[in-house]
Structure formats: C-alpha cells, structure tokens
mmCIF file of C-alpha atoms in Angstrom:
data_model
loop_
_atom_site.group_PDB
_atom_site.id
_atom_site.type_symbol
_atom_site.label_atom_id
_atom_site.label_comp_id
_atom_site.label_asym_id
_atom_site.label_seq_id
_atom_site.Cartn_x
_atom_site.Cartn_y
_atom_site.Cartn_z
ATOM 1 C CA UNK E 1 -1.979 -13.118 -22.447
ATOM 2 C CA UNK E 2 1.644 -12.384 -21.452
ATOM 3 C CA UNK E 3 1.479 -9.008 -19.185
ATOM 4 C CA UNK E 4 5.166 -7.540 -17.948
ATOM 5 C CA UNK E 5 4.637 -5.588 -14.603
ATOM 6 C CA UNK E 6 7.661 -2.904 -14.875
ATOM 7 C CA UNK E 7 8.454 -1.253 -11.004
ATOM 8 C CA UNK E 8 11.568 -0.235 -9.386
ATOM 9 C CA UNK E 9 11.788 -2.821 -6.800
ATOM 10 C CA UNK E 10 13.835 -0.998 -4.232
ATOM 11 C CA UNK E 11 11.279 0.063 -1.621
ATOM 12 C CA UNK E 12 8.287 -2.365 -0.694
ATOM 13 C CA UNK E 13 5.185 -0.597 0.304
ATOM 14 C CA UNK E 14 1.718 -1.057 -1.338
ATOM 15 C CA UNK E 15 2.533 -1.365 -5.077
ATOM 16 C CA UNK E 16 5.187 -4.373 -3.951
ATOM 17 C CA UNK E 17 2.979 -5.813 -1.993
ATOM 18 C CA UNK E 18 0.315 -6.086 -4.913
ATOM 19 C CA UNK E 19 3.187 -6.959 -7.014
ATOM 20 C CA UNK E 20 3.475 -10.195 -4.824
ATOM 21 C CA UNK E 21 0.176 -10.759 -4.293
ATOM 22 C CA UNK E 22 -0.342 -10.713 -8.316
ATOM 23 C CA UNK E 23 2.164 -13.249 -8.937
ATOM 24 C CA UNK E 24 1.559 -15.541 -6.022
ATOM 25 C CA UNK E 25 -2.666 -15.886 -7.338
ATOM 26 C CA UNK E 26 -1.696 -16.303 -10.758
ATOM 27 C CA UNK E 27 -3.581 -19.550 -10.957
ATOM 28 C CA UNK E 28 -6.810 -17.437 -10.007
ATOM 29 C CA UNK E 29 -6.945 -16.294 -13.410
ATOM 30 C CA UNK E 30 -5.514 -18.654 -15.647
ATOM 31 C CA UNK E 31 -5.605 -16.410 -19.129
ATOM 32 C CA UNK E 32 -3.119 -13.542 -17.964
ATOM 33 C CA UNK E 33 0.223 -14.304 -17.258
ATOM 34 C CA UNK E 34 2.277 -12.156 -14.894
ATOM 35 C CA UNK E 35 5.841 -11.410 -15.562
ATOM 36 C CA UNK E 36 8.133 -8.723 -13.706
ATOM 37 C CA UNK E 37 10.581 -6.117 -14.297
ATOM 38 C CA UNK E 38 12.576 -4.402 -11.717
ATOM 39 C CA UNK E 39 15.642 -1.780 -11.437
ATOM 40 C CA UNK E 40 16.774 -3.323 -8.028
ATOM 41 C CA UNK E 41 17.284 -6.197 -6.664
ATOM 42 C CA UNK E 42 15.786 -6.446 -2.667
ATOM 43 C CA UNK E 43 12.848 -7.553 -0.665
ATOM 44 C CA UNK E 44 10.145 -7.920 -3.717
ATOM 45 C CA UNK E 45 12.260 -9.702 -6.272
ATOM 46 C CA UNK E 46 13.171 -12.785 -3.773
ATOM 47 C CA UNK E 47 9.192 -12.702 -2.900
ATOM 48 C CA UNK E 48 8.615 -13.010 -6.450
ATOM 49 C CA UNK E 49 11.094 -15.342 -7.238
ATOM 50 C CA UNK E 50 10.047 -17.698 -4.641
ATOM 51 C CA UNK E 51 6.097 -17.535 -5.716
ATOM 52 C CA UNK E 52 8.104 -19.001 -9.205
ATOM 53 C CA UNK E 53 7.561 -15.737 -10.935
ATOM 54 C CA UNK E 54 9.433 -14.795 -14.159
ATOM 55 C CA UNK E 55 12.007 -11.851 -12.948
ATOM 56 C CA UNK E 56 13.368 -10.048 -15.076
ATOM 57 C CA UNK E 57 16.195 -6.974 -13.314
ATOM 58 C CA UNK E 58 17.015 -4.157 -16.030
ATOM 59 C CA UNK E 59 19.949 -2.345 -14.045
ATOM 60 C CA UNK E 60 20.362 0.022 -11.618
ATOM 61 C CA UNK E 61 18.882 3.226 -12.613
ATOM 62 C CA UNK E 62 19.528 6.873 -11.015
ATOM 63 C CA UNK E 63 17.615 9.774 -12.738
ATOM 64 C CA UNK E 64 20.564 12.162 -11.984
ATOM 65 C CA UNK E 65 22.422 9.534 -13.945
ATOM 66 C CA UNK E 66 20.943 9.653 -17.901
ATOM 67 C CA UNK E 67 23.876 6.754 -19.006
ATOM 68 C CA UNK E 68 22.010 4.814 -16.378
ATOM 69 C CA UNK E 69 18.355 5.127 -17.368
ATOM 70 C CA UNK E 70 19.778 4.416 -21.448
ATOM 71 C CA UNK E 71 20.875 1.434 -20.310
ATOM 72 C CA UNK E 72 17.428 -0.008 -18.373
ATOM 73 C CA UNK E 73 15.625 1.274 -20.941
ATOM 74 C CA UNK E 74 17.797 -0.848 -23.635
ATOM 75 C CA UNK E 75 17.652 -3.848 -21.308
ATOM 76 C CA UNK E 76 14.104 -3.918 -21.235
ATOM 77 C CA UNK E 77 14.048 -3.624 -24.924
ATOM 78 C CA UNK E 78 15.803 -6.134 -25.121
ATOM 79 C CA UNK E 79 13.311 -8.449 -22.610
ATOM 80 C CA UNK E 80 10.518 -6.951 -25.050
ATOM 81 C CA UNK E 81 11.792 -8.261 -28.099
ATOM 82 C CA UNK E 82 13.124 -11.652 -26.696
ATOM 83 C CA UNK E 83 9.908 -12.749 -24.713
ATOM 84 C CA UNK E 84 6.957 -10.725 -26.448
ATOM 85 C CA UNK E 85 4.528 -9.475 -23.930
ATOM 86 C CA UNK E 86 1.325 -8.530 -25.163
ATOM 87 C CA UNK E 87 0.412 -5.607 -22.485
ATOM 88 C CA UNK E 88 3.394 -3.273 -20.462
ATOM 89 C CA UNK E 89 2.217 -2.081 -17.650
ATOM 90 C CA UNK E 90 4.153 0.904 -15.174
ATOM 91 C CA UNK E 91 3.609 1.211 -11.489
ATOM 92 C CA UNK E 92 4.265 4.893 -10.344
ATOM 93 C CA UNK E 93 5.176 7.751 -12.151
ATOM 94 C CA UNK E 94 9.031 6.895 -11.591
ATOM 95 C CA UNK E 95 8.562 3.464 -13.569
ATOM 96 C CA UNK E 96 6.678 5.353 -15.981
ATOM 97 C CA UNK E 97 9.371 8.143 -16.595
ATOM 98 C CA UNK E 98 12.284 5.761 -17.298
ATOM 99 C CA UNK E 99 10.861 2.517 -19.017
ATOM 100 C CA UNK E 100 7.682 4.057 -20.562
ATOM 101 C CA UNK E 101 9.534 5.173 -23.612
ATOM 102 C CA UNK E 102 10.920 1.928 -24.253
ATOM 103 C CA UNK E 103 7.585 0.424 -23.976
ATOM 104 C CA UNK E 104 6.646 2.664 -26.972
ATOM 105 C CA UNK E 105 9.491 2.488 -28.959
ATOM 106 C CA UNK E 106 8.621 -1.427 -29.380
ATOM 107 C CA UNK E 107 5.127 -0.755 -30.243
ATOM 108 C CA UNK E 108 3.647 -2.772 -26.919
ATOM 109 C CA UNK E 109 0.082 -1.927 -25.463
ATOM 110 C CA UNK E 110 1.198 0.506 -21.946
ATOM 111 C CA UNK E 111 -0.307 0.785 -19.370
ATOM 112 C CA UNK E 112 -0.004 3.131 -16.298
ATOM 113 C CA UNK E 113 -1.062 2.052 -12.924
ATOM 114 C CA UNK E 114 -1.232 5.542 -10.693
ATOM 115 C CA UNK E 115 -0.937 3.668 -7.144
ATOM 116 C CA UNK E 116 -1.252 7.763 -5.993
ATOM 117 C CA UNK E 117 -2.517 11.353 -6.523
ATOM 118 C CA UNK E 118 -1.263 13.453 -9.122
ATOM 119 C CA UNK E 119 -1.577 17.176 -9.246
ATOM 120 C CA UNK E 120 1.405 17.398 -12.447
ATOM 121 C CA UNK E 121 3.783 19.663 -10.900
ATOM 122 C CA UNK E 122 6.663 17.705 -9.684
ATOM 123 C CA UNK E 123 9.546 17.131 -11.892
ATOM 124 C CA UNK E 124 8.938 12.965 -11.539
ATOM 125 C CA UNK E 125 5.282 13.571 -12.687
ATOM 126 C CA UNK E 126 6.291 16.055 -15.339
ATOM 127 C CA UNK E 127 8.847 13.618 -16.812
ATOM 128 C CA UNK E 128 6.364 10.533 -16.476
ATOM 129 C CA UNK E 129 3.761 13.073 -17.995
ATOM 130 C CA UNK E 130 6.137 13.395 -21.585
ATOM 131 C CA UNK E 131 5.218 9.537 -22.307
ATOM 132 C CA UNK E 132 1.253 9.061 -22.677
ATOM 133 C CA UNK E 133 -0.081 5.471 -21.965
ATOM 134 C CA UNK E 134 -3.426 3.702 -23.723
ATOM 135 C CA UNK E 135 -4.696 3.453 -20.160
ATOM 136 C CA UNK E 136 -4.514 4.489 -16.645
ATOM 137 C CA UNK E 137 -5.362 2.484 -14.096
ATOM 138 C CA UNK E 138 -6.044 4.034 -10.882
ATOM 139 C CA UNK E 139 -6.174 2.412 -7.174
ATOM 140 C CA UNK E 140 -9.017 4.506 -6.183
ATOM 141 C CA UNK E 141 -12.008 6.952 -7.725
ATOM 142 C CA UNK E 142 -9.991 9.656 -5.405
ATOM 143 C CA UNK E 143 -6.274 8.819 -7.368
ATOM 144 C CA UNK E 144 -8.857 8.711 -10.936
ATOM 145 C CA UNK E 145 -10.061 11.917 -10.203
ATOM 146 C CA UNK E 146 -6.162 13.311 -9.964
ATOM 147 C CA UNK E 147 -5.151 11.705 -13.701
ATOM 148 C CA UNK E 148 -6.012 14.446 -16.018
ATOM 149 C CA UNK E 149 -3.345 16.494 -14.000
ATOM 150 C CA UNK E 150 -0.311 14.105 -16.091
ATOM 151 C CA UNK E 151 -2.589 12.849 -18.758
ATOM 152 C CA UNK E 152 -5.727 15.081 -20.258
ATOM 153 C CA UNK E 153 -8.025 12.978 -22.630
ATOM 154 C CA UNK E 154 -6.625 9.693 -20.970
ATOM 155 C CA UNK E 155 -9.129 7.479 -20.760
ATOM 156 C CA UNK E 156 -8.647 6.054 -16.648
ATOM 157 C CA UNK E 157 -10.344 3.237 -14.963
ATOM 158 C CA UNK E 158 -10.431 2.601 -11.358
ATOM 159 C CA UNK E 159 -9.139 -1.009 -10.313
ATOM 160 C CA UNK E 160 -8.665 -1.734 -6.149
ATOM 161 C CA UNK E 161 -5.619 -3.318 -5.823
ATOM 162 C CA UNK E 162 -5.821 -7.306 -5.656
ATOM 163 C CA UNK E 163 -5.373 -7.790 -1.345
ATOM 164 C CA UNK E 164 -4.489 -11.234 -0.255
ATOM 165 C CA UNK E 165 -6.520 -12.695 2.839
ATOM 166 C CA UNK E 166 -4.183 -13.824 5.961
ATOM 167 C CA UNK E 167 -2.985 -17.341 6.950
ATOM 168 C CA UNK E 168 -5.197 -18.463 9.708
ATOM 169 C CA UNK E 169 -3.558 -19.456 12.577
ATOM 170 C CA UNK E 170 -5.264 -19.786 15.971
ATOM 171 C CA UNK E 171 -2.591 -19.375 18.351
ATOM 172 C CA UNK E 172 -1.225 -16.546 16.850
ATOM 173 C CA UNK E 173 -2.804 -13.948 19.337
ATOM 174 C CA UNK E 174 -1.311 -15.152 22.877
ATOM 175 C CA UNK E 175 1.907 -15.805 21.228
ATOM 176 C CA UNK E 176 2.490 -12.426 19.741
ATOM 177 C CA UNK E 177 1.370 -10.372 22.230
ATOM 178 C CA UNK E 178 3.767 -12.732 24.804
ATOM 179 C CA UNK E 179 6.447 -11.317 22.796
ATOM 180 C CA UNK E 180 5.583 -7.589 22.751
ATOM 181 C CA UNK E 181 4.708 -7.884 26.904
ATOM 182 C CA UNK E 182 0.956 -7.096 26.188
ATOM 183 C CA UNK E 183 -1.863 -8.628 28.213
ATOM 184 C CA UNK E 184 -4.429 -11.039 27.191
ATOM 185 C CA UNK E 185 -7.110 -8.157 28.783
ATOM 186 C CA UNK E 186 -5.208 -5.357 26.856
ATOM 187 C CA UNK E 187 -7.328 -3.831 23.690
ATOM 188 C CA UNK E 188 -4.750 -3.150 21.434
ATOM 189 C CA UNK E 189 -4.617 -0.515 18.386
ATOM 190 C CA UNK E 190 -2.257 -1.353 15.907
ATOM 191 C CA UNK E 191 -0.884 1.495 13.014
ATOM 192 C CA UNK E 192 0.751 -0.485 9.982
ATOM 193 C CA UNK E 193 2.147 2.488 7.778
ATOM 194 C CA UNK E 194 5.168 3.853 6.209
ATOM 195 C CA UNK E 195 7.390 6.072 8.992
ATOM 196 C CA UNK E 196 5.757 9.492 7.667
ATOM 197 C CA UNK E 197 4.272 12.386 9.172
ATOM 198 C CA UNK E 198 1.489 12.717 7.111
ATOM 199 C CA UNK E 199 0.544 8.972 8.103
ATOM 200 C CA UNK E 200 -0.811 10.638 11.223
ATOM 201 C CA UNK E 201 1.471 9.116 14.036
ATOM 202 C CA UNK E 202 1.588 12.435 15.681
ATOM 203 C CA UNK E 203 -2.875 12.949 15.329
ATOM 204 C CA UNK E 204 -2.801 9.038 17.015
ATOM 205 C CA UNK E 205 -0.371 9.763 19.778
ATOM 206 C CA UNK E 206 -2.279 12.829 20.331
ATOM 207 C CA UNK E 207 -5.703 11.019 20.898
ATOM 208 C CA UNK E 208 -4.343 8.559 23.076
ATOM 209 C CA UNK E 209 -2.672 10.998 25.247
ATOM 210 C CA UNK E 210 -6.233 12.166 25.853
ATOM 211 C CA UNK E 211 -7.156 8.732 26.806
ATOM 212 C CA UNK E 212 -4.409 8.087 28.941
ATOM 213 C CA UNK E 213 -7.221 7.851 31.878
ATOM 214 C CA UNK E 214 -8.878 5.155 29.879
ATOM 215 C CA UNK E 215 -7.493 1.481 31.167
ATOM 216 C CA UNK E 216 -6.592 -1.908 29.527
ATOM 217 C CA UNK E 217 -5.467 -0.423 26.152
ATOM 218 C CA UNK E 218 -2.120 -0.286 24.175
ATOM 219 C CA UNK E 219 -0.772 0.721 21.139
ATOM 220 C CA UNK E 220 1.857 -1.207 18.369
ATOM 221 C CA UNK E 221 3.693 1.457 15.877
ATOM 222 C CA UNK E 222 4.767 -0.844 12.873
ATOM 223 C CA UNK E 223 7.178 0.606 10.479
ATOM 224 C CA UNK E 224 10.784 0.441 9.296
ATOM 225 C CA UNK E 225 12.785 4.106 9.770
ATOM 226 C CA UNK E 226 15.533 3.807 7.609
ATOM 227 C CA UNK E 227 16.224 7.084 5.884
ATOM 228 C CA UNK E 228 17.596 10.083 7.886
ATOM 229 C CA UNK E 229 14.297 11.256 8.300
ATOM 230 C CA UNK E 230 12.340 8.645 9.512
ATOM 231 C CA UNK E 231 14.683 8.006 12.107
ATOM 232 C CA UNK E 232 14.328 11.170 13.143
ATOM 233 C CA UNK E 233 10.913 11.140 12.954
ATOM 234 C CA UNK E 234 10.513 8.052 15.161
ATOM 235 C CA UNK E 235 13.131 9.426 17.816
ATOM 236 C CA UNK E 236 10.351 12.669 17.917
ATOM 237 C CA UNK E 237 7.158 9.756 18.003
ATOM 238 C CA UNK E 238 8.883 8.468 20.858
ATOM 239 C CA UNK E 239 9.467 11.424 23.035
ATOM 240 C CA UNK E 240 5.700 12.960 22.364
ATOM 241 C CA UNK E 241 4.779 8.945 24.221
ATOM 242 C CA UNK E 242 7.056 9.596 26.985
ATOM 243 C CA UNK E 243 6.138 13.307 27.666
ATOM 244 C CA UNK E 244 2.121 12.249 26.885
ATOM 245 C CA UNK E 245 2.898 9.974 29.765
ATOM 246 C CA UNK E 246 1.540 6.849 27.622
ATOM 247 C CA UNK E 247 5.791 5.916 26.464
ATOM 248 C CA UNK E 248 4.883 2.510 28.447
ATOM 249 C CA UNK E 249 1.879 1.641 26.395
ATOM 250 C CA UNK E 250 3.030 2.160 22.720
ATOM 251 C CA UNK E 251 5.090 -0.199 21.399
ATOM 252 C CA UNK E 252 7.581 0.892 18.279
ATOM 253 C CA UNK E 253 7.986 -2.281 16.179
ATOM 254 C CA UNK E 254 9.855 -1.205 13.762
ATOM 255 C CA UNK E 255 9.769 -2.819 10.164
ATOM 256 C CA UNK E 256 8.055 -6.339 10.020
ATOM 257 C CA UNK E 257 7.384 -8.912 7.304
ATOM 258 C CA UNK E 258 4.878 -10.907 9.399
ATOM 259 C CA UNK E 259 2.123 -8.393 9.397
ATOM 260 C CA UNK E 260 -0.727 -11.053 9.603
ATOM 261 C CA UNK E 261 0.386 -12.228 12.722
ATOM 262 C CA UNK E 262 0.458 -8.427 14.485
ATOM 263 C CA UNK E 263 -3.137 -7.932 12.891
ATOM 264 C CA UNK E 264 -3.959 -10.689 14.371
ATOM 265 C CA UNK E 265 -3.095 -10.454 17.381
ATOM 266 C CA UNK E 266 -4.681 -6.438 17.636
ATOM 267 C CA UNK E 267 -8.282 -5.422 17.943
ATOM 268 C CA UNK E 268 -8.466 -1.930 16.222
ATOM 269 C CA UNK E 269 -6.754 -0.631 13.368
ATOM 270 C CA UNK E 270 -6.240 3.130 13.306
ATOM 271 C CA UNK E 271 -4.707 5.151 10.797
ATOM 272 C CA UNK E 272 -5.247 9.090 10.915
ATOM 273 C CA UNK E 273 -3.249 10.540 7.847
ATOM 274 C CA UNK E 274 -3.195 14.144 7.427
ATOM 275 C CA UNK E 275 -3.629 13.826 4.051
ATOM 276 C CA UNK E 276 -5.758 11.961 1.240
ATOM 277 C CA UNK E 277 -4.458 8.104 1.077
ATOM 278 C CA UNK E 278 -4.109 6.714 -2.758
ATOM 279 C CA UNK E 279 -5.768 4.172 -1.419
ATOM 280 C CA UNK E 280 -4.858 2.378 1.499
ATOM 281 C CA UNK E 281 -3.483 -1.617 1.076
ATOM 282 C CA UNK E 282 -3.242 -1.430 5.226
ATOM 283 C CA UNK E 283 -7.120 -1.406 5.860
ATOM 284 C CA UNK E 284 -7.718 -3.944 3.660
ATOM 285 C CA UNK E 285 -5.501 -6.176 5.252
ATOM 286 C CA UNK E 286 -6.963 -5.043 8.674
ATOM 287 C CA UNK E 287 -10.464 -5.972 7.572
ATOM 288 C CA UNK E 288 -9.620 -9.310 6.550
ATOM 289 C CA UNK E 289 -7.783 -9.935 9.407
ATOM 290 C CA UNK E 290 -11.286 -8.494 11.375
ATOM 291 C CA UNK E 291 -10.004 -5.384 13.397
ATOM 292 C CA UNK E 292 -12.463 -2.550 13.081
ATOM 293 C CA UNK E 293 -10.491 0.626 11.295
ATOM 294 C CA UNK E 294 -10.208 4.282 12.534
ATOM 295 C CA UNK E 295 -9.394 6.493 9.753
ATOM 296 C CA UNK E 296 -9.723 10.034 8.824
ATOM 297 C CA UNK E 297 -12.259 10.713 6.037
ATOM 298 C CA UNK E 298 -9.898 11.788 3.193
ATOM 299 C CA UNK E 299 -9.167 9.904 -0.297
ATOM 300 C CA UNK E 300 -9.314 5.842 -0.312
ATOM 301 C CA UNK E 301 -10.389 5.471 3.445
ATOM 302 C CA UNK E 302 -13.824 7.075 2.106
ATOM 303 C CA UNK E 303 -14.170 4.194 -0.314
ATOM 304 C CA UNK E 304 -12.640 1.493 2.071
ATOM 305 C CA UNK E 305 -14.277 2.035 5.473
ATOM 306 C CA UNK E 306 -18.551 2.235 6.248
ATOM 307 C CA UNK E 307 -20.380 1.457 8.711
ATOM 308 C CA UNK E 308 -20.200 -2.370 8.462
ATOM 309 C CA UNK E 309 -16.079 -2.052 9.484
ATOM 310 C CA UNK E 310 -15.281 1.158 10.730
ATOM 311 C CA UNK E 311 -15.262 4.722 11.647
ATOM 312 C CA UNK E 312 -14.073 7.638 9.433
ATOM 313 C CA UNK E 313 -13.849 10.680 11.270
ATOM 314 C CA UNK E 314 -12.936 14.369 10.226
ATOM 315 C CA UNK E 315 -9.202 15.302 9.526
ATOM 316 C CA UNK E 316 -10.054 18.494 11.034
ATOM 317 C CA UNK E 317 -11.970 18.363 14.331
ATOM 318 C CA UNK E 318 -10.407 18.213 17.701
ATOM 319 C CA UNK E 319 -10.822 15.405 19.855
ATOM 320 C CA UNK E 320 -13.217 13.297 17.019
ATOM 321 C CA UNK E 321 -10.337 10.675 16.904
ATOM 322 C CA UNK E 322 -9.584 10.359 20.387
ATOM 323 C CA UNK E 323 -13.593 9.391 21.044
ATOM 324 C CA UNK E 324 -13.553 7.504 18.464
ATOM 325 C CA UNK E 325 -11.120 5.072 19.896
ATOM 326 C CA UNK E 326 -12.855 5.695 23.331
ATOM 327 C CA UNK E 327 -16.107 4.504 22.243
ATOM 328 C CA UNK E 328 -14.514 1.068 20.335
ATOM 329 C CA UNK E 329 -12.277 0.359 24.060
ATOM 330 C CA UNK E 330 -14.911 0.403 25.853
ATOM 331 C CA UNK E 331 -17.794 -1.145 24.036
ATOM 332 C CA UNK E 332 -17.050 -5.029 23.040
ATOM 333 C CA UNK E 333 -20.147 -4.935 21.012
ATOM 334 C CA UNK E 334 -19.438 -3.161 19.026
ATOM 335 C CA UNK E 335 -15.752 -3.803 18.066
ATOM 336 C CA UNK E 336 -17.132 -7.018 17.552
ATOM 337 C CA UNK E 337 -19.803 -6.240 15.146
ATOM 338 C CA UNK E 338 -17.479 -3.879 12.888
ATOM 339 C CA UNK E 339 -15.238 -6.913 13.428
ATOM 340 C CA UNK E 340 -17.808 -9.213 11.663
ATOM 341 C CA UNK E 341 -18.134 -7.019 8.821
ATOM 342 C CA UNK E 342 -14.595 -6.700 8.192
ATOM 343 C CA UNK E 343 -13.157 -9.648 6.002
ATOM 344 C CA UNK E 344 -16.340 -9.537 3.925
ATOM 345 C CA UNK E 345 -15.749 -5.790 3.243
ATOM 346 C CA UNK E 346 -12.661 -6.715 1.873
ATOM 347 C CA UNK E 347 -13.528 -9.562 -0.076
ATOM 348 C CA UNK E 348 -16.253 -7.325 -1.686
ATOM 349 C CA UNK E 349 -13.699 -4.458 -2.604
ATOM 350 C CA UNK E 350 -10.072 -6.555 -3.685
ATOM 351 C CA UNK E 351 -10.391 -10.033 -3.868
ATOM 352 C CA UNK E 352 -7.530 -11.083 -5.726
ATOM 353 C CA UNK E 353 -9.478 -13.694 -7.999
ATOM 354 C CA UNK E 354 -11.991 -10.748 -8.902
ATOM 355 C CA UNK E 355 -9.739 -8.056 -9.491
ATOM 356 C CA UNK E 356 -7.175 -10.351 -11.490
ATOM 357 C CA UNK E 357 -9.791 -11.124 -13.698
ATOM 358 C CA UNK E 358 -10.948 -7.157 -14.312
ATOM 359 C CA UNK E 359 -7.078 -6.761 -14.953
ATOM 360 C CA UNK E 360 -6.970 -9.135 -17.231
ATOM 361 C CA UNK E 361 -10.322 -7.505 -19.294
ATOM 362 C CA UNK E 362 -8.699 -4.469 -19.563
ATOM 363 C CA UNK E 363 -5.480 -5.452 -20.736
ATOM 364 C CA UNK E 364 -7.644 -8.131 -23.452
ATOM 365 C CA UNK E 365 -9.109 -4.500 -24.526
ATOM 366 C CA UNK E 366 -6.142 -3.169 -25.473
ATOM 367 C CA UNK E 367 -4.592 -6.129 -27.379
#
C-alpha cells in the first residue's frame, strides 16, 4: 500500500520529526509504503531524502497568495495521477486547507492527521474545516476529543506518534557536558521545546529561582529563536536568569539537531506548558533516553507521564513545580527509579514498529 504523507516542510517540530522517523523505519512494516509531499524545501526534505525516501516538493505556497496554492494543488494532482497512491494523508490543518481539495478531486482515500487541538474558530481551521476527510487521526485522546470542533460526525482515532529510540553512545555524557562547562556532580534539567511562552520557560525559570539555595544543579534551554518574537522572547528568558540570580546556571542552547546527545547527557526533563500539549514528541524522547519528566498535568503529558517515569503536577498551584524538581535533585533514588521506567514507557506508548503497523490498518480500512 502506497501512502503519500502531504506537510509543508518549512518548520521542523513534532510532525517533521515523525515525518522522518516514518520514513527512516519503513522496513518495520513492510506492507505500507511511505512517500512525501512538501511545499518547501529545508531541514525535513534533506532528512528524508537521505533515509532514501520518495520526495516529492509541490511549490511554494502562501495563503495570501491564491495563484500560489492553484498551483501546489495542480502539482500534486499531477504526483496523484502519475504515481497512484492508495491513501493521502494531511498533517495540520494548513496541509489540509491547501492540498485536501486536490486529494478529493482525484478520488484518493484522505486522511487528516490533527498533530493539535482544535476549537474551529481560526481562519486556518475554518478553511481546513471546508474539505472533510474519511478519517482523522489524532496524536492524543486530548487532540480526539477537540475534532468535532472542524469535523462533526468524523469518525477519529487516536494514533501516538511513531518515536524513534536514541543511538547509544557511552561517552556521550562527559563529552557534552565538557562542552556546555557543566560538572560531572551537576544534576542537570534539560527543556527541549519550541521558543514559546506557553512552553512554560517563564513557570521553569520561576521554580528554579526558588531553588537557587539548592546546590549541584543546572539547567540547558534548547530551542532555535528565529522569528521576531522568539528572539525577543529569549532576550526576556535571559534577563528573568540574571535578575533570579541563577543567569550562571542556565544554559541557552539555542536550536540543535543532536538532541540525543543533550538528553543524554541530562538527568531530568522538565517541561511546564501553560497550556494543554497535542501531545508531546519531547517526553517521549526523554523517556527513552531515561531522564525522569516534570510536566504540568494538561493534555498529552496526562497520557505520557505516571508514576513509573515522572511527575505531573498542577498548572495552577504555586510552588508544586519548584518541589517537584527539589525532591528529584536531591533524592538519587528516586531519579533513578523513574529513570528505569522511562524507555519502557515509551516503547509501550510509540514504538515505531507498533504504531507503523496500526497506521498501516487504518489506512488498509479505507482502501
């Protein structure tokens, strides 16, 4: 079964990151065939080309642009008819909006994979919202429960995203934390997340500032800031460090593509967002890689993290986050027992094998 994955390709986040991770454990699941089709050419289109992955780049396309969009949606016509795919499947509403109709038009099997929530009001929703799919897939039972907002009577079905385990390497750990000027003693707590506010920098900074009594700890920020905002966001990160009197023990990496080796070369992942997750790509990755997680009990966290990995604690109570992390400093135990638990955890909820296979069922269903 020939499936085209259809995704804008100019960002890389979660959905590209699955998008890789699909195409580079294709032989995990033999019957389904990945392909790819992208606006822009970048970051996820070389990582697909070099796993040997069929790409397939439909144009530049900017919605305040309609010639634009006409023309992607003729090229991928054009790639339908040509290479017949049995399934089409769009990541995000934005993929959705502009190639969904051409899916249609050619009478191919679509499928929408809702990598967030939806509550139908914005205008990218609304427009994705005017072209119905067979199926939504959803990252989460939180992002499920959010479909009938763009598509009532829709039947959905909940799929974790496929999460590929690290590289083992054993000297990884004194070598990057030689580079970063971190001590062998330090405990460090590592954030992997987009430059956003509502990723919960400002909640993290916050609870270590109330631990800035508390030795032998530090803290790696890892994220790209490359819009106007995030820059300024990160300049505003790094004065709440140096007036929290901690600016010497946070570390802002900026953007990486060697994420495995930070992980692991950390010993706690924490993540507070301010708001529900989709899902949450970055704890998986943490588990495998066995740091215990910190995260704040709202959307995919809830279905990530238990007590075998992790602690959730509540968005909305003072000074829960900042004992959290107190509690996993100080006691070795037990970051090492939530440690333990960690790469099984994530085996359990996205190994790629497993969740290729329930991909490929679904799509089979609708053929």
């Amino acid at each position: 079964m020939r499936v085209l994955h259809v995704s804008a390709g100019n960002l890389y986040g979660g959905i590209e990151t699955m998008l890789v991770t699909l195409a580079r454990y294709h032989d995990a699941c033999p019957e389904m065939e990945p392909h790819f089709a992208l606006a822009f050419e970048g970051r996820v289109s070389a990582e697909l080309r070099e796993s040997g992955a069929s790409v397939h780049v439909l144009g530049v396309v900017r919605a305040s642009r309609p010639a634009s969009v006409w023309r992607a949606r003729r090229a991928l016509r054009a790639v339908l008819r040509r290479e017949g795919f049995d399934v089409v499947i769009c990541h995000a509403p934005w993929a959705q909006a502009v190639f969904g109709p051409a899916a249609r038009t050619m009478g191919v099997p679509l499928v929408f994979w809702m990598h967030g929530a939806a509550n139908g009001r914005h205008w990218l929703e609304q427009w994705a919202g005017r072209t119905r799919p067979d199926v939504v897939i959803a990252t989460s039972r939180y992002a499920a429960s959010t479909a009938p907002n763009l598509y009532p009577g829709v039947r959905s079905e909940v799929l974790y995203p496929p999460v590929a385990p690290p590289v083992r390497d054993g000297g990884v750990r004194t070598a990057v934390r030689g580079e970063f000027g971190t001590p062998a003693r330090a405990v460090v707590i590592i954030q992997v997340s987009r430059m956003e506010s509502w990723k919960g920098h400002a909640a993290h900074l916050n609870a270590l500032h109330d631990l800035a009594g508390v030795p032998d700890w530090m803290c790696w920020l890892v994220g790209g800031a490359q819009r106007p905002a995030e820059v300024r966001y990160v300049e505003q990160l790094r004065a709440s460090a140096a007036q929290y009197g901690i600016g010497e023990r946070v570390r802002f990496l900026g953007q990486r593509s060697d994420v495995s080796r930070l992980l692991a070369a950390a010993d706690i992942q924490c993540q507070p967002n301010s708001s529900p997750e989709p899902f949450g790509i970055a704890f998986v990755e943490a588990l495998y890689c066995g740091l215990p997680v910190v995260a704040t009990a709202l959307g995919g966290p809830t279905e990530i993290v238990d007590d075998s990995c992790g602690v959730l604690v509540p968005h909305d109570e003072a000074g829960a986050l900042a004992r959290a992390l107190r509690r996993l400093i100080e006691d070795s135990a037990l970051r090492a027992r939530l440690a333990a638990g960690g790469p099984e955890r994530a085996r359990l909820l996205c190994d790629p094998a497993m969740q290729m296979r329930r991909l490929a069922r679904l799509c089979t269903s609708l053929c």
